[in-house]
Every structure is written in structure tokens, then in C-alpha cells.
Coordinates of C-alpha atoms and ligand atoms in Angstrom, one line a residue:
X9 CA 0.0 0.0 0.0
X10 CA 1.7 3.2 -1.1
X11 CA 1.1 6.7 -0.1
X12 CA 2.0 7.9 -3.5
X13 CA -0.7 10.3 -4.6
X14 CA -0.5 12.8 -7.3
X15 CA 1.7 12.0 -10.3
X16 CA 1.7 13.6 -13.7
X17 CA 1.3 10.5 -15.7
X18 CA -2.1 9.7 -14.5
X19 CA -3.1 13.3 -15.1
X20 CA -1.9 12.7 -18.6
X21 CA -4.2 9.8 -18.9
X22 CA -7.1 11.8 -17.7
X23 CA -6.3 14.6 -20.0
X24 CA -6.0 12.2 -22.9
X25 CA -9.3 10.7 -22.0
X26 CA -11.1 14.1 -21.7
X27 CA -9.7 15.0 -25.1
X28 CA -11.1 11.8 -26.3
X29 CA -14.5 12.3 -24.7
X30 CA -14.6 15.8 -26.1
X31 CA -13.9 14.5 -29.6
X32 CA -16.6 11.9 -29.3
X33 CA -19.0 14.5 -28.1
X34 CA -18.1 16.8 -30.9
X35 CA -18.5 14.0 -33.4
X36 CA -21.8 13.1 -31.9
X37 CA -23.2 16.6 -31.9
X38 CA -22.1 17.5 -35.3
X39 CA -23.5 14.3 -36.6
X40 CA -26.9 14.7 -35.1
X41 CA -28.1 18.3 -34.8
X42 CA -31.7 17.1 -35.0
X43 CA -31.6 15.0 -31.9
X44 CA -33.4 16.6 -29.0
X45 CA -31.7 18.2 -26.0
X46 CA -32.8 15.4 -23.7
X47 CA -31.0 12.8 -25.7
X48 CA -28.0 14.9 -25.8
X49 CA -27.9 15.5 -22.1
X50 CA -28.2 11.7 -21.6
X51 CA -25.1 11.2 -23.7
X52 CA -23.4 14.0 -21.7
X53 CA -24.4 12.2 -18.5
X54 CA -23.0 8.9 -19.9
X55 CA -19.8 10.8 -20.8
X56 CA -19.5 12.1 -17.3
X57 CA -19.9 8.5 -16.0
X58 CA -17.2 7.4 -18.3
X59 CA -15.0 10.2 -17.2
X60 CA -15.4 9.1 -13.7
X61 CA -14.8 5.6 -14.6
X62 CA -11.4 6.6 -16.1
X63 CA -10.8 8.6 -13.0
X64 CA -11.5 5.6 -10.8
X65 CA -9.0 3.5 -12.9
X66 CA -6.5 6.3 -12.5
X67 CA -6.9 6.2 -8.8
X68 CA -6.6 2.4 -8.8
X69 CA -3.4 2.7 -10.8
X70 CA -1.9 4.6 -7.9
X71 CA -2.4 1.5 -5.7
X72 CA 0.3 -0.1 -7.8
X73 CA -1.6 -3.4 -7.9
X74 CA -0.5 -5.6 -10.7
X75 CA -3.9 -7.1 -11.4
X76 CA -5.4 -3.7 -11.4
X77 CA -2.8 -2.5 -13.8
X78 CA -3.7 -5.3 -16.2
X79 CA -7.3 -4.3 -15.9
X80 CA -6.4 -0.7 -16.9
X81 CA -4.4 -2.0 -19.8
X82 CA -7.5 -3.6 -21.2
X83 CA -9.4 -0.4 -20.7
X84 CA -8.7 1.0 -24.1
X85 CA -10.7 -1.9 -25.7
X86 CA -13.5 -1.0 -23.3
X87 CA -13.4 2.5 -24.6
X88 CA -13.8 1.1 -28.1
X89 CA -16.9 -0.8 -27.2
X90 CA -18.4 2.2 -25.5
X91 CA -17.9 4.2 -28.6
X92 CA -19.7 1.4 -30.5
X93 CA -22.6 1.3 -28.0
X94 CA -23.1 5.0 -28.4
X95 CA -23.5 4.4 -32.1
X96 CA -21.2 7.2 -33.2
X97 CA -18.8 6.9 -36.0
X98 CA -15.3 7.9 -34.8
X99 CA -12.7 9.4 -37.0
X100 CA -9.2 8.0 -37.5
X101 CA -8.0 10.7 -35.1
X102 CA -9.9 9.1 -32.3
X103 CA -8.8 5.7 -33.3
X104 CA -5.2 6.9 -33.0
X105 CA -6.1 8.5 -29.6
X106 CA -7.3 5.1 -28.4
X107 CA -4.1 3.6 -29.5
X108 CA -2.0 6.3 -27.8
X109 CA -4.0 5.7 -24.7
X110 CA -3.2 2.1 -24.9
X111 CA 0.4 2.8 -25.4
X112 CA 0.8 5.4 -22.7
X113 CA -0.4 2.8 -20.2
X114 CA 2.3 0.5 -21.4
X115 CA 4.9 3.1 -20.7
X116 CA 3.5 4.4 -17.4
X117 CA 5.4 2.0 -15.2
X118 CA 8.0 4.5 -14.0
X119 CA 8.0 5.1 -10.3
X120 CA 5.6 7.7 -9.1
X121 CA 6.6 10.8 -7.3
X122 CA 5.9 10.6 -3.6
X123 CA 3.3 12.9 -2.2
X124 CA 5.3 15.4 -0.1
X125 CA 4.1 15.5 3.5
X126 CA 7.7 15.1 4.7
X127 CA 8.6 18.8 4.3
X128 CA 5.8 19.7 6.6
X129 CA 6.0 16.7 9.0
X130 CA 9.8 16.3 9.1
X131 CA 9.7 13.7 11.9
X132 CA 8.3 11.3 9.3
X133 CA 11.5 11.6 7.2
X134 CA 13.4 9.2 9.4
X135 CA 11.0 6.4 8.6
X136 CA 8.6 6.4 5.7
X137 CA 6.8 3.5 7.3
X138 CA 5.5 6.0 9.9
X139 CA 3.0 7.0 7.2
X140 CA 1.8 3.5 6.8
X141 CA -1.7 3.1 8.2
X142 CA -2.7 0.3 10.6
X143 CA -5.3 -1.5 8.7
X144 CA -7.5 -2.9 11.3
X145 CA -10.2 -4.2 8.9
X146 CA -10.5 -4.1 5.2
X147 CA -12.3 -5.9 2.4
X148 CA -9.8 -4.3 -0.1
X149 CA -12.7 -2.7 -1.9
X150 CA -11.7 -0.3 -4.7
X151 CA -13.1 1.6 -7.6
X152 CA -16.3 2.7 -5.9
X153 CA -18.1 5.9 -6.8
X154 CA -18.1 7.4 -3.4
X155 CA -15.6 6.9 -0.5
X156 CA -17.0 8.2 2.8
X157 CA -14.3 9.1 5.3
X158 CA -15.4 9.0 9.0
X159 CA -12.8 10.3 11.4
X160 CA -13.4 9.3 15.0
X161 CA -11.6 10.0 18.3
X162 CA -12.2 8.9 21.9
X163 CA -14.7 11.1 23.6
X164 CA -17.1 11.2 26.5
X165 CA -20.1 10.2 24.6
X166 CA -19.7 8.3 21.4
X167 CA -22.1 8.1 18.5
X168 CA -19.9 6.2 16.2
X169 CA -21.9 3.0 16.0
X170 CA -25.2 4.8 15.8
X171 CA -23.7 6.9 12.9
X172 CA -22.4 3.9 11.0
X173 CA -25.7 2.0 11.4
X174 CA -27.6 5.0 10.2
X175 CA -25.3 5.5 7.1
X176 CA -25.5 1.8 6.1
X177 CA -29.3 1.6 6.7
X178 CA -29.9 4.6 4.5
X179 CA -28.2 2.9 1.5
X180 CA -29.8 0.2 -0.5
X181 CA -27.8 -2.8 -1.9
X182 CA -26.8 -1.0 -5.1
X183 CA -25.6 2.0 -3.2
X184 CA -23.8 -0.1 -0.6
X185 CA -21.9 -1.9 -3.4
X186 CA -20.8 1.4 -4.9
X187 CA -19.5 2.8 -1.6
X188 CA -16.6 2.4 0.8
X189 CA -16.9 3.8 4.3
X190 CA -13.5 4.3 5.9
X191 CA -13.5 4.7 9.7
X192 CA -10.3 6.2 10.9
X193 CA -9.7 5.9 14.6
X194 CA -7.4 8.9 15.5
X195 CA -5.9 7.3 18.6
X196 CA -2.7 5.6 19.4
X197 CA -3.8 3.5 22.4
X198 CA -3.7 0.1 20.8
X199 CA -6.1 -1.4 23.3
X200 CA -8.7 1.2 22.6
X201 CA -8.3 0.9 18.9
X202 CA -8.8 -2.9 19.1
X203 CA -11.8 -2.5 21.2
X204 CA -13.5 0.0 18.8
X205 CA -12.7 -2.2 15.8
X206 CA -14.2 -5.3 17.5
X207 CA -17.3 -3.3 18.4
X208 CA -17.8 -2.0 14.9
X209 CA -17.3 -5.5 13.5
X210 CA -19.7 -7.1 15.9
X211 CA -22.4 -4.4 15.6
X212 CA -22.2 -4.1 11.8
X213 CA -21.2 -7.6 10.7
X214 CA -22.7 -7.5 7.3
X215 CA -21.1 -4.2 6.4
X216 CA -17.8 -5.4 7.7
X217 CA -17.9 -8.7 5.8
X218 CA -19.2 -7.3 2.5
X219 CA -16.2 -4.9 2.1
X220 CA -18.3 -1.8 2.7
X221 CA -16.3 -0.9 5.8
X222 CA -12.6 -0.3 6.2
X223 CA -11.2 0.5 9.6
X224 CA -7.8 2.2 10.0
X225 CA -5.7 4.0 12.5
X226 CA -2.5 6.0 12.0
X227 CA 0.8 4.4 13.0
X228 CA 1.6 5.8 16.4
X229 CA 4.6 7.6 15.0
X230 CA 2.5 9.5 12.6
X231 CA 1.8 12.4 15.0
X232 CA 4.4 15.0 15.7
X233 CA 5.4 16.0 19.2
X234 CA 2.3 18.1 20.0
X235 CA 4.0 19.9 22.8
X236 CA 6.2 21.6 20.2
X237 CA 3.3 23.2 18.3
X238 CA 3.3 26.9 17.7
X239 CA 0.5 28.7 19.5
X240 CA -1.6 30.3 16.8
X241 CA -4.7 32.5 16.4
X242 CA -4.4 33.4 20.1
X243 CA -5.9 30.0 21.0
X244 CA -5.2 28.1 24.2
X245 CA -2.6 25.3 24.0
X246 CA -5.3 22.7 24.3
X247 CA -7.3 24.1 21.5
X248 CA -4.3 24.4 19.2
X249 CA -3.3 20.8 19.9
X250 CA -6.9 19.6 19.3
X251 CA -7.4 21.3 16.0
X252 CA -3.8 20.5 14.7
X253 CA -4.3 16.9 15.5
X254 CA -7.7 16.9 13.8
X255 CA -6.1 18.4 10.7
X256 CA -3.5 15.6 10.7
X257 CA -6.3 13.0 11.1
X258 CA -8.2 14.5 8.2
X259 CA -5.1 14.4 6.0
X260 CA -4.3 10.8 6.9
X261 CA -7.8 9.7 6.2
X262 CA -7.9 11.5 2.9
X263 CA -4.5 10.0 1.8
X264 CA -5.9 6.5 2.5
X265 CA -9.2 7.1 0.7
X266 CA -7.8 9.1 -2.3
X267 CA -7.0 6.1 -4.6
X268 CA -10.1 4.1 -3.8
X269 CA -12.9 5.9 -5.7
X270 CA -14.2 8.7 -7.9
X271 CA -15.5 11.0 -5.2
X272 CA -14.6 11.6 -1.6
X273 CA -17.1 12.8 1.1
X274 CA -16.0 13.5 4.6
X275 CA -18.4 13.0 7.5
X276 CA -18.1 13.0 11.2
X277 CA -18.6 10.3 13.8
X278 CA -21.9 11.9 15.0
X279 CA -24.1 12.4 12.0
X280 CA -27.4 11.1 10.6
X281 CA -28.1 11.0 6.9
X282 CA -31.1 11.1 4.6
X283 CA -32.2 8.0 2.8
X284 CA -30.7 7.7 -0.7
X285 CA -27.9 10.2 0.1
X286 CA -25.5 8.2 -2.0
X287 CA -27.6 8.3 -5.2
X288 CA -28.5 11.9 -4.7
X289 CA -24.8 12.9 -4.3
X290 CA -23.6 10.8 -7.2
X291 CA -26.3 12.0 -9.5
X292 CA -25.7 15.6 -8.6
X293 CA -22.0 15.3 -9.2
X294 CA -22.3 13.5 -12.5
X295 CA -25.0 15.9 -13.7
X296 CA -22.7 18.8 -13.0
X297 CA -19.8 17.2 -14.8
X298 CA -22.2 16.3 -17.7
X299 CA -23.2 20.0 -17.9
X300 CA -19.6 21.0 -18.0
X301 CA -19.9 23.0 -14.8
X302 CA -16.7 23.7 -13.0
X303 CA -16.9 22.7 -9.3
X304 CA -14.5 21.9 -6.6
X305 CA -16.8 21.1 -3.7
X306 CA -20.4 20.0 -3.7
X307 CA -21.7 20.8 -0.3
X308 CA -24.4 18.6 1.2
X309 CA -24.3 20.0 4.7
X310 CA -23.6 23.5 6.0
X311 CA -21.5 22.4 9.0
X312 CA -17.8 22.2 9.3
X313 CA -16.3 19.4 7.2
X314 CA -19.5 17.4 7.0
X315 CA -20.9 16.3 3.6
X316 CA -18.3 18.1 1.4
X317 CA -17.9 16.1 -1.8
X318 CA -14.8 16.4 -3.9
X319 CA -13.4 14.5 -6.8
X320 CA -10.7 12.1 -5.5
X321 CA -8.4 13.5 -8.1
X322 CA -8.8 16.9 -6.6
X323 CA -8.0 15.7 -3.0
X324 CA -4.3 16.1 -3.2
X325 CA -4.7 19.8 -3.4
X326 CA -6.6 19.8 -0.2
X327 CA -4.3 17.3 1.5
X328 CA -1.3 19.4 0.6
X329 CA -3.0 22.6 1.7
X330 CA -4.1 21.2 5.1
X331 CA -0.7 19.6 5.8
X332 CA 1.1 22.9 5.1
X333 CA -1.1 24.9 7.5
X334 CA -2.2 22.2 10.0
X335 CA -0.8 24.1 12.9
X336 CA -2.3 27.4 11.9
X337 CA -6.0 27.0 11.5
X338 CA -8.9 24.6 11.9
X339 CA -9.5 22.4 8.8
X340 CA -12.8 24.0 7.7
X341 CA -11.1 27.4 7.7
X342 CA -8.3 26.0 5.6
X343 CA -10.8 24.5 3.2
X344 CA -12.4 28.0 2.9
X345 CA -9.0 29.5 2.6
X346 CA -8.0 27.2 -0.2
X347 CA -11.2 28.0 -2.2
X348 CA -10.6 31.7 -1.6
X349 CA -7.1 31.3 -2.9
X350 CA -8.4 29.5 -6.0
X351 CA -11.2 31.8 -6.8
X352 CA -10.9 35.3 -5.5
X353 CA -9.7 38.4 -7.3
X354 CA -7.9 40.6 -4.7
X355 CA -8.6 43.6 -6.8
X356 CA -12.4 43.1 -6.3
X357 CA -14.5 43.3 -3.1
X358 CA -15.7 40.6 -0.7
X359 CA -19.0 40.2 -2.6
X360 CA -17.2 39.4 -5.8
X361 CA -15.0 36.9 -3.9
X362 CA -18.0 35.2 -2.4
X363 CA -19.7 34.9 -5.7
X364 CA -16.6 33.4 -7.3
X365 CA -16.2 31.0 -4.4
X366 CA -19.9 29.9 -4.6
X367 CA -19.3 29.0 -8.3
X368 CA -16.8 26.3 -7.4
X369 CA -18.1 25.5 -3.9
X370 CA -21.7 24.6 -4.8
X371 CA -24.3 24.4 -2.0
X372 CA -26.9 21.6 -2.3
X373 CA -30.2 22.2 -0.7
X374 CA -31.7 20.5 1.3
X375 CA -28.9 19.2 3.4
X376 CA -28.4 15.4 3.4
X377 CA -26.6 15.2 6.8
X378 CA -27.2 16.4 10.3
X379 CA -25.1 16.5 13.4
X380 CA -26.4 14.5 16.3
X381 CA -23.5 14.9 18.8
X382 CA -23.8 17.6 21.4
X383 CA -20.4 17.2 22.9
X384 CA -17.3 18.2 20.9
X385 CA -14.3 16.0 21.1
X386 CA -12.5 19.1 22.6
X387 CA -12.8 18.4 26.3
X388 CA -16.5 17.5 26.0
X389 CA -17.2 21.1 25.0
X390 CA -21.0 21.4 24.4
X391 CA -21.7 22.3 20.9
X392 CA -25.2 22.7 19.5
X393 CA -24.6 23.6 15.9
X394 CA -27.3 22.1 13.7
X395 CA -27.8 22.4 10.0
X396 CA -31.1 24.3 9.7
X397 CA -31.6 23.2 6.2
X398 CA -31.8 19.5 7.1
X399 CA -35.4 19.2 8.4
X400 CA -37.4 21.5 6.1
X401 CA -40.5 19.9 4.7
X402 CA -39.3 20.3 1.2
X403 CA -36.7 17.6 2.0
X404 CA -39.3 14.9 2.5
X405 CA -41.1 15.8 -0.7
X406 CA -37.9 15.9 -2.7
X407 CA -36.7 12.6 -1.3
X408 CA -40.0 10.9 -2.0
X409 CA -39.9 12.2 -5.5
X410 CA -36.5 10.8 -6.1
X411 CA -37.5 7.6 -4.4
X412 CA -40.6 7.1 -6.6
X413 CA -38.6 7.6 -9.8
Ligands
NAG519 C1 -3.8 -2.4 -26.8 O1 -2.5 -3.0 -26.8 C2 -2.5 -4.4 -26.8 C3 -1.1 -4.8 -26.7 O2 -0.4 -4.3 -25.7 C4 -3.2 -4.9 -28.0 O3 -3.3 -6.3 -27.9 C5 -4.6 -4.3 -28.0 O4 -5.3 -4.7 -29.2 C6 -4.6 -2.8 -28.0 N1 -5.9 -2.3 -27.9 C7 -6.4 -1.3 -28.7 C8 -7.8 -0.9 -28.4 O5 -5.7 -0.7 -29.5
NAG520 C1 -26.9 3.7 -35.6 O1 -27.2 4.9 -36.3 C2 -27.6 4.7 -37.6 C3 -27.9 6.1 -38.2 O2 -27.0 7.0 -37.8 C4 -28.8 3.8 -37.7 O3 -29.2 3.6 -39.1 C5 -28.6 2.5 -37.0 O4 -29.8 1.7 -37.0 C6 -28.1 2.8 -35.6 N1 -27.8 1.5 -35.0 C7 -28.2 1.2 -33.7 C8 -27.8 -0.1 -33.2 O5 -28.9 2.0 -33.1
NAG521 C1 -31.2 1.8 -4.9 O1 -31.6 3.1 -5.2 C2 -31.2 3.6 -6.4 C3 -31.6 5.1 -6.5 O2 -32.9 5.3 -6.2 C4 -31.8 2.8 -7.6 O3 -31.4 3.3 -8.8 C5 -31.4 1.4 -7.4 O4 -32.0 0.6 -8.4 C6 -31.8 0.9 -6.0 N1 -31.3 -0.5 -5.8 C7 -32.0 -1.4 -5.2 C8 -31.4 -2.8 -5.1 O5 -33.2 -1.2 -4.8

């Protein structure tokens, strides 16, 4: 299991494929002006699905698994058959693109650049194994549409089991098979980790056995010496330590999840979800991609880090950003900061900035997730933040509508 993340070659593949998809679309459109819009949008949706499929394969490639790589090698012929099934004639150009794609996979076996967390967490330099996760339970599931990351830490009152049961029971079989839920226990007490793992496995045996659930923990050496943190934002030592560790937990979880699917959604260990949340999220994302809309985050809950959906291929940007500033700000502020950095024009005002941010950080309403915990993991601090958009009546109607489709 490698921690190698971003590498230019797979970007290449993706780029290549997008060029390919574009060509097919162009061919398709120019060939059939008379087809109605609906049909066209269906093709665009299929294209988006294909794009995500390639993306999944790219992620899988990063796992350096031989079987998986053979699978990807065969993918160019799958592309061919997809073109056939769409009943579009492709030009020689596209034929040659497919061949190039095939060939580029042949030559991709060069070692991949390591994702650089070592600059920012220098204590890991001495031993790269310190970045290796403790895999407490895994069905080795890959290539799902959505990977859900659930970070959890020891706290006075735990809702973890309740949360997991709720998530699983709000997915049907199709959705479960297309998901991976990764629980990351952000603790180093081996006894405690073992106990939580056993409890999850015994309370959710089906999810654990089917491969839907992975349970991991960081290696004990992953965390830096928290007594040496800089005190930032005028916060107390406890608070700085708590949010810095939380950032490192998020990053670790994201690094583990990144190669395993098309989309990543982070949750918390004390949430409830709406039925069909998986299908709604996947459909929303694919539709946006099909429509050619640029987005970086699809936001399915207004709170903190809950329900933020990203492409797995975009995750390295966030991972890198958080790890650079983990000691400076809480994770949700860093997320906001990154989007601001991406989107805002400093010569314009706040309103313009907000508008630009909203274009790539797209809010989905109604919310699909709600907080249930009332005690923060920071010293049992009482926190009563709720997402007010979760319970509106419109939700129920909307969900029923989607259900009855
Ligand atoms: C891809 O390359 C393999 C040989 O590596 C070849 O057998 C196969 O036909 C090629 N597929 C396409 C679609 O060109
Ligand atoms: C493919 O499209 C052509 C016209 O463009 C049509 O004659 C043919 O029946 C179509 N084939 C399938 C399998 O839909
Ligand atoms: C699960 O729900 C999705 C979305 O509504 C639907 O497409 C799928 O067929 C359902 N699967 C099962 C096994 O009911």
C-alpha cells in the first residue's frame, strides 16, 4: 500500500481521455443536430460517468496493484466498445487516440513521485513506514463511486456505532456496493483501537464482511510532538493541539481514501443521513460534470467538514493545503482559505469573492446530513450547531420524489 498520490502520468491519462471524450461529443453533436436536447444530455451524462470511470481507474493505478494495472491495460478496448454502443462513428484521429492511450499505459510503469508531506512533517522523514496506516479491517474494496471518510476519536459520549448504522441503513444494496466507508480511529492507544474495531465488526457484521467498511488508524509515530506546536490564532494550547491533530487526522484519512474511488465525502462520527444520500450525491456530481460546470466542492451539509464532496483526483490539493497549515487554522477554515485562494480576485471586493467561491463551492439544498452529537471532542465542550436546512418539509417531498422515480 503506497502513499504515492499525485503523479503527472495519470493526469496525462485523464487529460487524454477528456480530449477523447470531447472528440466523441463533438462528433456526436455534429452528426446529429436534429436529436433533441434530452437525448444529448443523456449522452453527456454517460460521458460524465465514463470520465469518472477513467478517473477511478487512474486512482486504482496509484495503488500499484498488478492485477489492477492489467485491468487498466485492457481499458482501451472497453473505450472502443463504449464508442460502439453510443453508435457514433469515430474518426481516424480518435482511433489513434485510443491507440495512444493504450500505449501510454504500457509506458507508465515508471516510479511515481511521492506525495510530499515530509517537508511539513519532518519527523516522518526518518522512517517512511511511519506514514503506513494500521489497517484494522479491510475488504480491499476499490473503484467505488463514493468513498466516505469518517474520522473518530475517543470522547465522553460516542455516537460512532449509531452513525455507522444510520449510514448503512440509508443505503440500498446498489448504493452499498458502490461505496466504501472508511472509519479512521485517530488514537494511538492500541487497546482502545482494538476495542473499537471489535465493536464495529460485531455491531455491523454485514457491512464489515461485505467490504463496505474499512477501519484504519495512523501508525503511532505519525503524529508529531504536539508539545512543540506553535500557539496560533491566540488560542489556548489545548485548542491548538486539538485542531492541529484533527487536521492531521483528516489528512491521513484523505490520503488513505484518495485512490479508492471517484468521489470523496468526509463525514463525522456523529451524524445522521437522509435516505438515498448516496444516489443523490452521485447523480448531482455526474450531472454537474455532464453539464460542463466547474466545481471543486459539492456541499451537502452546511456544517464544518461534514458532507463536502470532492473528486478524489482533486483531493491532493486539499491534502497538501491542510498539511502545510495544519498548525495554523482549523480544517474547515483551511478549506475555505483554499477555495478563496483558488477563486478570489484581490482587486475586487468581498462580494465578488463570495460569488466566485460559490461558483466552485456549490451548495446543495436541502442538506443530506445532520449533526447529532452535542459534545465536541475538545474536552467535551458542548456544541449545539445544527444544520437548519436539514429538516425542512421540502426535504421529505424531494426525497419521496426521487424515491418514486
Ligand atoms: C492495446 O495494446 C494491446 C497490446 O499491448 C493490444 O493487444 C490491443 O489490441 C490494443 N488495444 C487497442 C484498443 O488498440
Ligand atoms: C446507428 O445509427 C444509424 C444512423 O446514424 C442507424 O441507421 C442505425 O440503425 C443505428 N444502430 C443502432 C444499433 O442503433
Ligand atoms: C437503490 O436506489 C437507487 C436510487 O434510487 C436505484 O437506482 C437502485 O435501483 C436501488 N437499488 C435497489 C437494489 O433497490
